[in-house]
Tab-separated table of C-alpha atoms in Angstrom:
chain	number	residue	atom	x	y	z
O	116	UNK	CA	-107.300	-29.813	172.142
O	117	UNK	CA	-110.044	-30.098	174.862
O	118	UNK	CA	-112.922	-32.251	174.733
O	119	UNK	CA	-115.218	-29.328	173.539
O	120	UNK	CA	-112.703	-28.464	170.553
O	121	UNK	CA	-112.395	-32.061	169.650
O	122	UNK	CA	-116.065	-32.786	169.310
O	123	UNK	CA	-116.448	-29.233	166.881
O	124	UNK	CA	-113.298	-30.327	164.861
O	125	UNK	CA	-114.969	-33.682	164.135
O	126	UNK	CA	-118.330	-32.216	163.737
O	127	UNK	CA	-116.951	-29.512	160.976
O	128	UNK	CA	-115.274	-32.448	159.206
O	129	UNK	CA	-118.416	-34.799	159.510
O	130	UNK	CA	-120.642	-31.334	157.786
O	131	UNK	CA	-117.999	-30.953	155.460
O	132	UNK	CA	-118.102	-34.333	153.934
O	133	UNK	CA	-121.569	-35.172	153.919
O	134	UNK	CA	-123.339	-31.698	153.017
O	135	UNK	CA	-126.719	-33.348	152.552
O	136	UNK	CA	-127.104	-36.668	153.624
O	137	UNK	CA	-130.311	-38.388	153.488
O	138	UNK	CA	-131.659	-42.020	154.664
O	139	UNK	CA	-131.386	-44.597	151.765
O	140	UNK	CA	-134.816	-45.773	152.673
O	141	UNK	CA	-137.133	-45.404	149.639
O	142	UNK	CA	-140.532	-43.754	150.566
O	143	UNK	CA	-143.127	-41.489	149.239
O	144	UNK	CA	-144.545	-40.032	152.239
O	145	UNK	CA	-144.868	-40.174	155.884
O	146	UNK	CA	-146.514	-43.239	156.555
O	147	UNK	CA	-144.254	-44.802	154.302
O	148	UNK	CA	-140.762	-43.637	156.083
O	149	UNK	CA	-142.445	-44.922	159.707
O	150	UNK	CA	-143.254	-48.028	158.417
O	151	UNK	CA	-139.691	-48.595	156.675
O	152	UNK	CA	-138.094	-47.129	159.723
O	153	UNK	CA	-140.020	-49.600	161.881
O	154	UNK	CA	-139.090	-52.688	159.693
O	155	UNK	CA	-135.456	-51.546	159.544
O	156	UNK	CA	-134.750	-52.341	162.928
O	157	UNK	CA	-131.927	-54.903	163.280
O	158	UNK	CA	-132.035	-55.197	159.073
O	159	UNK	CA	-130.260	-53.298	156.438
O	160	UNK	CA	-131.915	-50.518	154.420
O	161	UNK	CA	-131.173	-52.538	151.284
O	162	UNK	CA	-133.439	-55.700	152.367
O	163	UNK	CA	-136.338	-52.943	153.489
O	164	UNK	CA	-136.265	-51.543	150.144
O	165	UNK	CA	-136.849	-54.817	148.611
O	166	UNK	CA	-139.726	-55.658	151.040
O	167	UNK	CA	-141.822	-52.335	151.036
O	168	UNK	CA	-142.945	-51.802	147.494
O	169	UNK	CA	-145.285	-54.724	147.801
O	170	UNK	CA	-146.390	-54.197	151.283
O	171	UNK	CA	-147.570	-50.525	149.946
O	172	UNK	CA	-149.141	-51.357	146.835
O	173	UNK	CA	-151.336	-53.888	149.045
O	174	UNK	CA	-151.575	-51.532	152.156
O	175	UNK	CA	-151.122	-47.646	150.898
O	176	UNK	CA	-152.324	-46.257	153.833
O	177	UNK	CA	-152.910	-46.598	157.504
O	178	UNK	CA	-156.861	-47.503	157.395
O	179	UNK	CA	-155.966	-50.153	155.261
O	180	UNK	CA	-153.075	-51.394	157.380
O	181	UNK	CA	-155.215	-51.382	160.335
O	182	UNK	CA	-157.581	-53.884	158.498
O	183	UNK	CA	-155.014	-55.735	157.353
O	184	UNK	CA	-154.908	-59.794	158.259
O	185	UNK	CA	-152.076	-60.562	160.192
O	186	UNK	CA	-150.793	-63.402	157.955
O	187	UNK	CA	-151.092	-61.326	154.843
O	188	UNK	CA	-148.281	-58.890	156.398
O	189	UNK	CA	-146.080	-61.680	157.833
O	190	UNK	CA	-146.187	-62.919	154.275
O	191	UNK	CA	-144.991	-59.596	152.605
O	192	UNK	CA	-142.440	-59.088	155.226
O	193	UNK	CA	-141.175	-62.289	155.783
O	194	UNK	CA	-137.527	-61.811	154.815
O	195	UNK	CA	-136.978	-59.288	157.336
O	196	UNK	CA	-135.653	-59.789	160.425
O	197	UNK	CA	-137.989	-60.264	163.913
O	198	UNK	CA	-141.009	-60.102	160.908
O	199	UNK	CA	-143.637	-61.585	163.244
O	200	UNK	CA	-143.287	-59.028	165.884
O	201	UNK	CA	-142.871	-56.042	163.261
O	202	UNK	CA	-146.447	-57.669	161.636
O	203	UNK	CA	-147.927	-57.274	164.529
O	204	UNK	CA	-146.720	-54.092	165.577
O	205	UNK	CA	-147.303	-52.608	162.156
O	206	UNK	CA	-150.834	-53.633	162.449
O	207	UNK	CA	-151.353	-52.275	165.859
O	208	UNK	CA	-149.494	-48.913	164.597
O	209	UNK	CA	-151.652	-48.263	162.334
O	210	UNK	CA	-155.073	-49.175	164.207
O	211	UNK	CA	-153.669	-46.060	166.678
O	212	UNK	CA	-153.127	-43.967	163.958
O	213	UNK	CA	-156.643	-44.188	162.845
O	214	UNK	CA	-158.453	-43.772	166.094
O	215	UNK	CA	-156.025	-41.774	168.209
O	216	UNK	CA	-154.539	-39.494	165.525
O	217	UNK	CA	-157.765	-39.566	162.783
O	218	UNK	CA	-155.475	-41.419	160.265
O	219	UNK	CA	-152.985	-39.170	160.475
O	220	UNK	CA	-149.030	-40.149	161.363
O	221	UNK	CA	-148.098	-38.009	164.609
O	222	UNK	CA	-145.571	-35.403	164.114
O	223	UNK	CA	-143.717	-34.993	167.605
O	224	UNK	CA	-141.396	-37.439	169.413
O	225	UNK	CA	-143.601	-37.927	172.423
O	226	UNK	CA	-146.777	-38.664	169.825
O	227	UNK	CA	-144.860	-40.670	167.732
O	228	UNK	CA	-143.483	-42.845	171.056
O	229	UNK	CA	-147.053	-44.016	171.949
O	230	UNK	CA	-147.111	-46.157	168.880
O	231	UNK	CA	-146.717	-49.817	168.849
O	232	UNK	CA	-143.395	-50.538	167.963
O	233	UNK	CA	-142.140	-47.184	168.034
O	234	UNK	CA	-139.286	-46.421	170.489
O	235	UNK	CA	-137.364	-43.054	170.925
O	236	UNK	CA	-134.726	-44.112	168.140
O	237	UNK	CA	-137.689	-44.689	165.717
O	238	UNK	CA	-139.541	-41.708	166.603
O	239	UNK	CA	-136.138	-39.464	166.196
O	240	UNK	CA	-135.309	-41.094	162.638
O	241	UNK	CA	-138.571	-40.217	161.115
O	242	UNK	CA	-138.434	-36.583	162.643
O	243	UNK	CA	-135.023	-36.285	161.522
O	244	UNK	CA	-135.157	-37.491	157.834
O	245	UNK	CA	-139.054	-35.777	157.316
O	246	UNK	CA	-138.283	-32.742	159.030
O	247	UNK	CA	-134.950	-32.162	159.527
O	248	UNK	CA	-135.693	-31.862	163.313
O	249	UNK	CA	-132.630	-31.150	165.654
O	250	UNK	CA	-132.353	-34.814	166.909
O	251	UNK	CA	-129.600	-37.564	167.313
O	252	UNK	CA	-130.582	-40.797	166.818
O	253	UNK	CA	-128.415	-43.638	167.761
O	254	UNK	CA	-128.379	-46.815	165.401
O	255	UNK	CA	-125.489	-49.404	165.727
O	256	UNK	CA	-123.459	-47.391	163.093
O	257	UNK	CA	-123.744	-44.556	165.320
O	258	UNK	CA	-122.976	-45.829	168.349
O	259	UNK	CA	-120.063	-47.689	166.938
O	260	UNK	CA	-118.688	-44.810	165.241
O	261	UNK	CA	-118.819	-42.308	168.125
O	262	UNK	CA	-117.341	-44.556	170.485
O	263	UNK	CA	-114.324	-45.081	168.234
O	264	UNK	CA	-114.091	-41.435	167.974
O	265	UNK	CA	-113.992	-40.897	171.675
O	266	UNK	CA	-117.316	-38.669	171.507
O	267	UNK	CA	-119.249	-40.881	174.253
O	268	UNK	CA	-118.244	-43.922	176.585
O	269	UNK	CA	-121.807	-44.692	177.594
O	270	UNK	CA	-123.128	-48.191	177.429
O	271	UNK	CA	-126.610	-47.556	175.974
O	272	UNK	CA	-127.725	-46.143	172.915
O	273	UNK	CA	-129.831	-43.522	174.300
O	274	UNK	CA	-127.376	-42.265	177.049
O	275	UNK	CA	-124.908	-41.873	173.585
O	276	UNK	CA	-127.801	-39.995	172.237
O	277	UNK	CA	-127.607	-37.731	175.124
O	278	UNK	CA	-123.556	-37.507	174.877
O	279	UNK	CA	-123.872	-36.833	171.499
O	280	UNK	CA	-126.606	-34.172	171.610
O	281	UNK	CA	-124.465	-32.309	174.260
O	282	UNK	CA	-121.530	-32.480	172.261
O	283	UNK	CA	-122.598	-31.261	169.041
O	284	UNK	CA	-125.906	-29.285	170.137
O	285	UNK	CA	-126.842	-27.915	166.318
O	286	UNK	CA	-126.673	-29.571	162.742
O	287	UNK	CA	-128.030	-33.034	164.543
O	288	UNK	CA	-129.954	-34.118	161.619
O	289	UNK	CA	-127.533	-34.145	159.116
O	290	UNK	CA	-124.981	-35.381	161.925
O	291	UNK	CA	-127.245	-38.389	162.374
O	292	UNK	CA	-127.297	-39.226	158.776
O	293	UNK	CA	-123.754	-38.596	158.122
O	294	UNK	CA	-122.740	-41.194	160.926
O	295	UNK	CA	-124.691	-43.551	159.652
O	296	UNK	CA	-123.538	-43.279	156.194
O	297	UNK	CA	-119.891	-43.109	157.620
O	298	UNK	CA	-120.709	-46.368	159.687
O	299	UNK	CA	-121.758	-48.115	157.003
O	300	UNK	CA	-119.382	-47.598	154.071
O	301	UNK	CA	-115.835	-46.302	155.666
O	302	UNK	CA	-115.910	-46.979	159.692
O	303	UNK	CA	-117.396	-50.497	159.230
O	304	UNK	CA	-117.909	-52.836	162.321
O	305	UNK	CA	-115.119	-55.367	160.544
O	306	UNK	CA	-112.628	-54.016	158.356
O	307	UNK	CA	-112.751	-50.727	158.556
O	308	UNK	CA	-111.916	-48.576	155.702
O	309	UNK	CA	-108.960	-46.735	157.453
O	310	UNK	CA	-107.073	-45.430	154.067
O	311	UNK	CA	-110.710	-43.733	153.132
O	312	UNK	CA	-111.094	-41.964	156.689
O	313	UNK	CA	-111.176	-38.431	157.197
O	314	UNK	CA	-111.344	-38.232	160.674
O	315	UNK	CA	-108.646	-41.057	161.181
O	316	UNK	CA	-106.517	-38.818	163.561
O	317	UNK	CA	-109.369	-38.663	166.095
O	318	UNK	CA	-109.969	-42.518	166.111
O	319	UNK	CA	-109.216	-44.080	169.690
O	320	UNK	CA	-109.539	-47.560	168.531
O	321	UNK	CA	-110.901	-49.909	166.038
O	322	UNK	CA	-112.747	-52.163	168.449
O	323	UNK	CA	-116.556	-52.947	167.657
O	324	UNK	CA	-118.538	-51.351	170.199
O	325	UNK	CA	-122.410	-52.419	170.775
O	326	UNK	CA	-125.117	-51.050	173.085
O	327	UNK	CA	-125.453	-52.918	176.226
């Protein structure tokens, strides 16, 4: 089995096991999704879901968040990792949305990336989840599992994204969500659940790969 056939076989198994995977972040609109994804960097979805209800109750729109006192936002998200920087970015992002995009969250990768605290991964995750856009986003779960399966040997998340996009080409939104769930519950960083693994035949190693 060559590299292309191997990637196709893995893709087929993932699409079969995760026919309709979705993010575990709880949101009601594009604004809430963007904020949740921004907060989720290096933090668990479970923690974000505990924090966002109060945040969205107090600041339900970009216009209100844009005017929020920094200390108020910090207080609401203080249990989230890097809450100081994230609070600053949330307010600045909301101000940019208000002044540059007429109060509407932009819907293209390039426009999203102009917002404070929004890199390519965050932009892609938002577009994948909300629009089912054909993008791949590489978080720690996707990075680890794709390297364990020999789908990429890149040292950075962005190059890994390029490798996976090239290998899979289509159904990227589904595959991104599937790899996240797979890494979160089966192919864990520590003590992977190999007995439950449906792609065990393709596993190269149990090493815990992290982006450089």
